[in-house]
Amino acid sequence: MAVSGNYYFAIVGHQDNPMFEMEFVPTNKEPKKEDHRHLNQFIAHAALDLVDESMWTTTSMYLRLVDKFNEWYVSAFVTAGRIRLICLHDVKNDDGIKNFFMEMYETYIKHSMNPFYVPNSPIKSAAFEKKALFYGRKYLTG
Amino acid sequence: MAEEAVFDLVHMEAVSYVFQGEKISEDEAVAKLEHMGFATGYRLVERLTRESGRFKDELDIMKYICKDLWVTVYKKQIDNLRTNHQGVYVLHDNRFRFLSRMAAGKQYLQYAPRYLAFTCGLVRGCLANLGITCVVTAEVTQLPACKFQIQVQRG
């Protein structure tokens, strides 16, 4: 039985701005304390430098593990358009995270084709959030 | 085959639309077309690079523009790519799609830039989203051949 962990997912734009953030907690656990959310943002932001470094070493989009902070692992996925998808997790789940990234990438592309969406701006679509929740449950928390 | 005509016709209409009105200057209208191309290219490249993966370096990106992008948008490849390896790239197209419907030769030379503005913007938008800031200009000496010059802004 796989250990289900906590996940924090963020999409970062060209100006290191967060365009989308979402947390996934296992359904059987209680909600976490509020202050962990700031820590997640901090860890993700700090990992961006490492993502930018490893971006040049490979042509594949999935960068696997780029950083580790205390008990949090950071995995990253970079698109050709330099949009970075970051995932903080406390359990190793390479396959699940890779699938989740691929699905979120597809969802992002579809969303970017919307004429009312300004590129690099925060994503506020309810449909996008629903999709993120759905794929998160499917590939991450189970 | 019919769907190729859709893009040709929409582009033709876009060009004649921005030139409507007596007080509109050539520069203003061309700038509008270029901006349209920029916004299109910026979003388009996110969608098109889904399968092609990420790029190693600038030259890789230029080759992508000449091959994959040109084939997807204009149904043919760029005929010749030249560079001075210092940030200047020249793309030669011997039979540019939007100019191929006009008489070959020099008859419509003065109007040719209007039909190139959108493409200049398209290339600039694609490169901008891929992380390259540049200036794209076009030159025509004899229809339907044309040259696009890309100057990468560095530093």
Coordinates of C-alpha atoms in Angstrom, one line a residue:
Chain A
M1 CA 0.0 0.0 0.0
A2 CA 1.6 3.3 -1.1
V3 CA 2.2 5.9 1.5
S4 CA 0.1 8.9 0.5
G5 CA 1.9 12.2 1.2
N6 CA 1.3 15.9 1.1
Y7 CA 1.8 17.7 -2.1
Y8 CA 2.1 21.4 -3.0
F9 CA 1.8 22.3 -6.7
A10 CA 2.7 25.6 -8.3
I11 CA 2.9 27.0 -11.8
V12 CA 5.5 29.7 -12.1
G13 CA 5.6 32.2 -14.9
H14 CA 8.4 34.1 -16.6
Q15 CA 8.8 36.7 -13.9
D16 CA 9.1 34.1 -11.1
N17 CA 5.4 35.0 -10.4
P18 CA 3.1 32.2 -9.1
M19 CA 0.3 31.7 -11.6
F20 CA -1.4 28.9 -9.9
E21 CA -1.0 27.1 -6.6
M22 CA -2.8 24.1 -5.1
E23 CA -2.2 21.8 -2.1
F24 CA -3.1 18.1 -2.0
V25 CA -3.5 16.4 1.3
P26 CA -4.4 12.7 1.8
T27 CA -8.1 12.4 2.3
N28 CA -7.8 10.5 5.6
K29 CA -5.7 13.1 7.3
E30 CA -6.9 16.2 9.1
P31 CA -6.2 19.7 7.6
K32 CA -2.8 21.0 8.3
K33 CA -1.9 24.1 10.3
E34 CA -2.0 27.4 8.4
D35 CA 1.6 28.4 8.7
H36 CA 2.8 25.5 6.5
R37 CA 1.5 27.3 3.4
H38 CA 4.1 30.1 3.7
L39 CA 6.8 27.6 4.1
N40 CA 5.7 25.8 0.9
Q41 CA 5.9 29.0 -1.1
F42 CA 9.3 29.8 0.3
I43 CA 10.7 26.3 -0.5
A44 CA 9.3 26.5 -4.1
H45 CA 10.7 29.9 -4.7
A46 CA 14.1 28.9 -3.4
A47 CA 14.1 25.9 -5.7
L48 CA 13.6 28.0 -8.8
D49 CA 17.3 28.8 -9.0
L50 CA 18.1 25.1 -9.1
V51 CA 15.4 24.5 -11.7
D52 CA 16.9 27.2 -13.9
E53 CA 20.3 25.6 -13.5
S54 CA 19.2 22.1 -14.4
M55 CA 17.0 23.4 -17.2
W56 CA 20.1 23.7 -19.4
T57 CA 21.5 20.3 -18.8
T58 CA 18.8 18.4 -20.5
T59 CA 16.3 18.8 -23.3
S60 CA 13.5 16.8 -21.6
M61 CA 10.7 18.6 -19.9
Y62 CA 10.5 16.5 -16.7
L63 CA 13.5 17.4 -14.5
R64 CA 12.8 14.9 -11.7
L65 CA 14.1 15.9 -8.3
V66 CA 15.9 19.2 -8.2
D67 CA 16.0 20.1 -4.5
K68 CA 15.4 18.8 -1.0
F69 CA 14.6 20.9 2.0
N70 CA 14.2 19.2 5.4
E71 CA 11.6 16.5 4.6
W72 CA 10.3 18.1 1.4
Y73 CA 11.4 17.0 -2.0
V74 CA 11.1 19.4 -5.0
S75 CA 10.4 18.0 -8.5
A76 CA 10.1 20.3 -11.5
F77 CA 8.8 20.2 -15.1
V78 CA 9.8 22.9 -17.6
T79 CA 7.9 23.6 -20.8
A80 CA 9.4 24.9 -24.1
G81 CA 7.8 28.2 -23.3
R82 CA 9.8 28.3 -20.0
I83 CA 6.7 27.9 -17.8
R84 CA 7.8 26.0 -14.7
L85 CA 5.6 23.5 -12.9
I86 CA 6.9 22.8 -9.4
C87 CA 5.8 20.1 -7.0
L88 CA 6.7 19.8 -3.4
H89 CA 6.2 16.4 -1.9
D90 CA 7.3 14.4 1.1
V91 CA 7.1 11.0 -0.4
K92 CA 8.9 9.8 -3.6
N93 CA 6.3 9.3 -6.3
D94 CA 8.1 9.8 -9.6
D95 CA 5.6 8.2 -11.9
G96 CA 2.6 9.8 -10.3
I97 CA 4.2 13.2 -10.3
K98 CA 5.3 12.8 -13.9
N99 CA 1.8 11.9 -15.0
F100 CA 0.4 14.7 -13.0
F101 CA 2.8 17.2 -14.6
M102 CA 1.9 15.9 -18.1
E103 CA -1.8 16.3 -17.5
M104 CA -1.4 19.8 -16.0
Y105 CA 0.7 20.8 -18.9
E106 CA -2.1 19.7 -21.3
T107 CA -4.6 21.6 -19.2
Y108 CA -2.4 24.7 -19.1
I109 CA -2.0 24.6 -22.9
K110 CA -5.8 24.4 -23.4
H111 CA -6.3 27.2 -20.9
S112 CA -3.7 29.4 -22.7
M113 CA -5.7 29.2 -25.9
N114 CA -8.4 31.1 -24.2
P115 CA -8.4 34.6 -25.7
F116 CA -9.4 36.1 -22.4
Y117 CA -6.4 34.7 -20.5
V118 CA -3.4 37.0 -20.5
P119 CA -0.2 35.0 -20.6
N120 CA 1.8 35.0 -17.4
S121 CA -1.1 36.2 -15.3
P122 CA -2.7 34.3 -12.4
I123 CA -5.0 31.5 -13.5
K124 CA -8.4 32.1 -11.9
S125 CA -10.5 29.6 -13.9
A126 CA -12.8 27.4 -11.9
A127 CA -12.6 24.7 -14.6
F128 CA -8.8 24.7 -14.3
E129 CA -9.0 24.2 -10.6
K130 CA -11.4 21.4 -11.0
K131 CA -9.1 19.7 -13.4
A132 CA -6.1 20.2 -11.1
L133 CA -8.1 18.7 -8.2
F134 CA -9.2 15.8 -10.3
Y135 CA -5.7 14.9 -11.5
G136 CA -4.2 15.5 -8.1
R137 CA -6.6 13.0 -6.6
K138 CA -5.9 10.6 -9.5
Y139 CA -2.1 10.6 -9.6
L140 CA -1.0 12.1 -6.3
T141 CA -3.1 11.4 -3.3
G142 CA -5.0 8.4 -4.7
Chain B
M1 CA -6.9 21.6 -49.1
A2 CA -9.7 24.0 -48.6
E3 CA -8.6 24.8 -45.0
E4 CA -5.5 26.5 -46.3
A5 CA -7.6 29.1 -48.0
V6 CA -9.3 30.0 -44.7
F7 CA -6.0 31.4 -43.2
D8 CA -5.1 33.1 -46.5
L9 CA -8.5 34.9 -46.6
V10 CA -8.6 35.8 -43.0
H11 CA -5.1 37.3 -43.3
M12 CA -6.0 39.2 -46.4
E13 CA -9.1 40.7 -44.6
A14 CA -7.0 41.6 -41.6
V15 CA -4.6 43.5 -43.8
S16 CA -7.3 45.4 -45.6
Y17 CA -9.1 46.0 -42.3
V18 CA -6.2 47.8 -40.6
F19 CA -5.8 50.0 -43.7
Q20 CA -9.3 51.2 -43.6
G21 CA -10.0 54.8 -42.8
E22 CA -8.5 57.8 -44.5
K23 CA -6.3 59.1 -41.7
I24 CA -4.5 55.9 -40.9
S25 CA -0.8 56.0 -41.7
E26 CA 1.1 53.1 -43.2
D27 CA 3.3 52.8 -40.1
E28 CA 0.3 52.7 -37.7
A29 CA -1.4 50.0 -39.7
V30 CA 1.7 47.9 -40.1
A31 CA 2.4 48.2 -36.4
K32 CA -1.1 46.9 -35.6
L33 CA -0.6 43.9 -37.9
E34 CA 2.8 43.2 -36.3
H35 CA 1.2 43.3 -32.9
M36 CA -1.5 40.9 -33.9
G37 CA 1.2 38.6 -35.2
F38 CA 3.1 38.9 -31.9
A39 CA 0.1 38.0 -29.7
T40 CA -0.7 35.1 -32.0
G41 CA 2.8 33.8 -32.1
Y42 CA 3.2 34.0 -28.3
R43 CA 0.2 31.8 -27.6
L44 CA 0.8 29.6 -30.7
V45 CA 4.2 28.4 -29.7
E46 CA 3.1 27.2 -26.3
R47 CA 0.6 24.9 -28.1
L48 CA 2.9 23.8 -30.9
T49 CA 5.9 22.9 -28.7
R50 CA 3.9 20.3 -26.9
E51 CA 5.5 17.4 -28.8
S52 CA 8.8 18.9 -29.8
G53 CA 10.3 19.1 -26.3
R54 CA 12.7 21.8 -25.1
F55 CA 15.5 23.3 -27.1
K56 CA 19.2 23.1 -26.5
D57 CA 20.2 26.5 -27.7
E58 CA 19.3 29.5 -29.9
L59 CA 20.3 27.8 -33.1
D60 CA 18.0 24.9 -32.2
I61 CA 15.2 27.3 -31.8
M62 CA 15.8 29.0 -35.1
K63 CA 15.9 25.6 -36.9
Y64 CA 12.5 24.9 -35.2
I65 CA 11.1 28.1 -36.6
C66 CA 12.4 27.4 -40.1
K67 CA 11.2 23.9 -40.2
D68 CA 8.4 22.9 -37.8
L69 CA 6.7 26.3 -37.4
W70 CA 6.9 27.3 -41.0
V71 CA 5.5 23.9 -42.1
T72 CA 2.7 24.1 -39.6
V73 CA 1.7 27.7 -40.5
Y74 CA 2.7 28.0 -44.2
K75 CA 2.8 24.4 -45.3
K76 CA 6.4 24.6 -46.5
Q77 CA 9.9 25.0 -45.0
I78 CA 12.1 28.0 -45.1
D79 CA 14.4 27.6 -48.1
N80 CA 17.5 29.0 -46.6
L81 CA 18.8 30.0 -43.1
R82 CA 21.9 32.1 -42.7
T83 CA 23.5 33.4 -39.6
N84 CA 26.6 35.3 -38.6
H85 CA 26.7 33.4 -35.3
Q86 CA 26.5 36.7 -33.5
G87 CA 22.7 37.0 -33.1
V88 CA 21.7 37.9 -36.7
Y89 CA 19.7 35.3 -38.6
V90 CA 18.3 35.7 -42.1
L91 CA 15.5 33.4 -43.3
H92 CA 14.9 33.1 -47.1
D93 CA 11.6 32.0 -48.4
N94 CA 11.5 31.8 -52.2
R95 CA 7.8 31.5 -52.4
F96 CA 6.1 33.1 -49.4
R97 CA 2.6 32.0 -49.1
F98 CA 0.9 35.3 -48.8
L99 CA 2.8 36.8 -51.7
S100 CA 2.3 33.9 -54.0
R101 CA -1.1 35.0 -55.0
M102 CA 0.1 38.3 -56.4
A103 CA 1.9 38.8 -59.7
A104 CA 5.5 37.8 -59.6
G105 CA 8.1 40.5 -60.1
K106 CA 8.1 44.1 -59.1
Q107 CA 4.6 45.3 -59.8
Y108 CA 3.3 45.2 -56.2
L109 CA 6.6 45.8 -54.4
Q110 CA 5.3 48.8 -52.5
Y111 CA 2.4 46.8 -51.0
A112 CA 4.4 43.8 -50.1
P113 CA 5.4 44.9 -46.6
R114 CA 1.8 44.9 -45.5
Y115 CA 1.6 41.2 -46.1
L116 CA 4.7 40.5 -44.2
A117 CA 4.0 42.5 -41.0
F118 CA 1.8 39.8 -39.5
T119 CA 4.5 37.1 -40.1
C120 CA 7.2 39.3 -38.6
G121 CA 5.1 39.7 -35.5
L122 CA 4.4 35.9 -35.5
V123 CA 8.1 35.1 -35.5
R124 CA 8.8 37.7 -32.8
G125 CA 6.0 36.4 -30.6
C126 CA 7.2 32.8 -30.9
L127 CA 10.7 33.7 -30.0
A128 CA 9.6 35.9 -27.1
N129 CA 7.8 33.0 -25.5
L130 CA 10.8 30.8 -26.0
G131 CA 12.9 33.3 -24.2
I132 CA 14.6 35.2 -27.0
T133 CA 14.0 39.0 -27.3
C134 CA 14.5 40.1 -30.9
V135 CA 13.6 42.4 -33.7
V136 CA 12.2 40.9 -36.9
T137 CA 12.2 42.8 -40.1
A138 CA 11.3 41.7 -43.7
E139 CA 12.6 42.6 -47.0
V140 CA 11.3 41.9 -50.5
T141 CA 13.1 42.6 -53.7
Q142 CA 11.1 40.4 -56.0
L143 CA 7.8 38.8 -55.3
P144 CA 7.1 36.0 -54.2
A145 CA 10.5 35.6 -52.6
C146 CA 11.3 37.4 -49.4
K147 CA 13.8 37.6 -46.5
F148 CA 13.1 37.8 -42.8
Q149 CA 15.9 39.2 -40.7
I150 CA 16.0 38.3 -37.0
Q151 CA 18.2 40.4 -34.8
V152 CA 18.5 39.0 -31.3
Q153 CA 18.8 41.6 -28.5
R154 CA 21.5 40.5 -26.1
G155 CA 22.7 42.0 -22.8

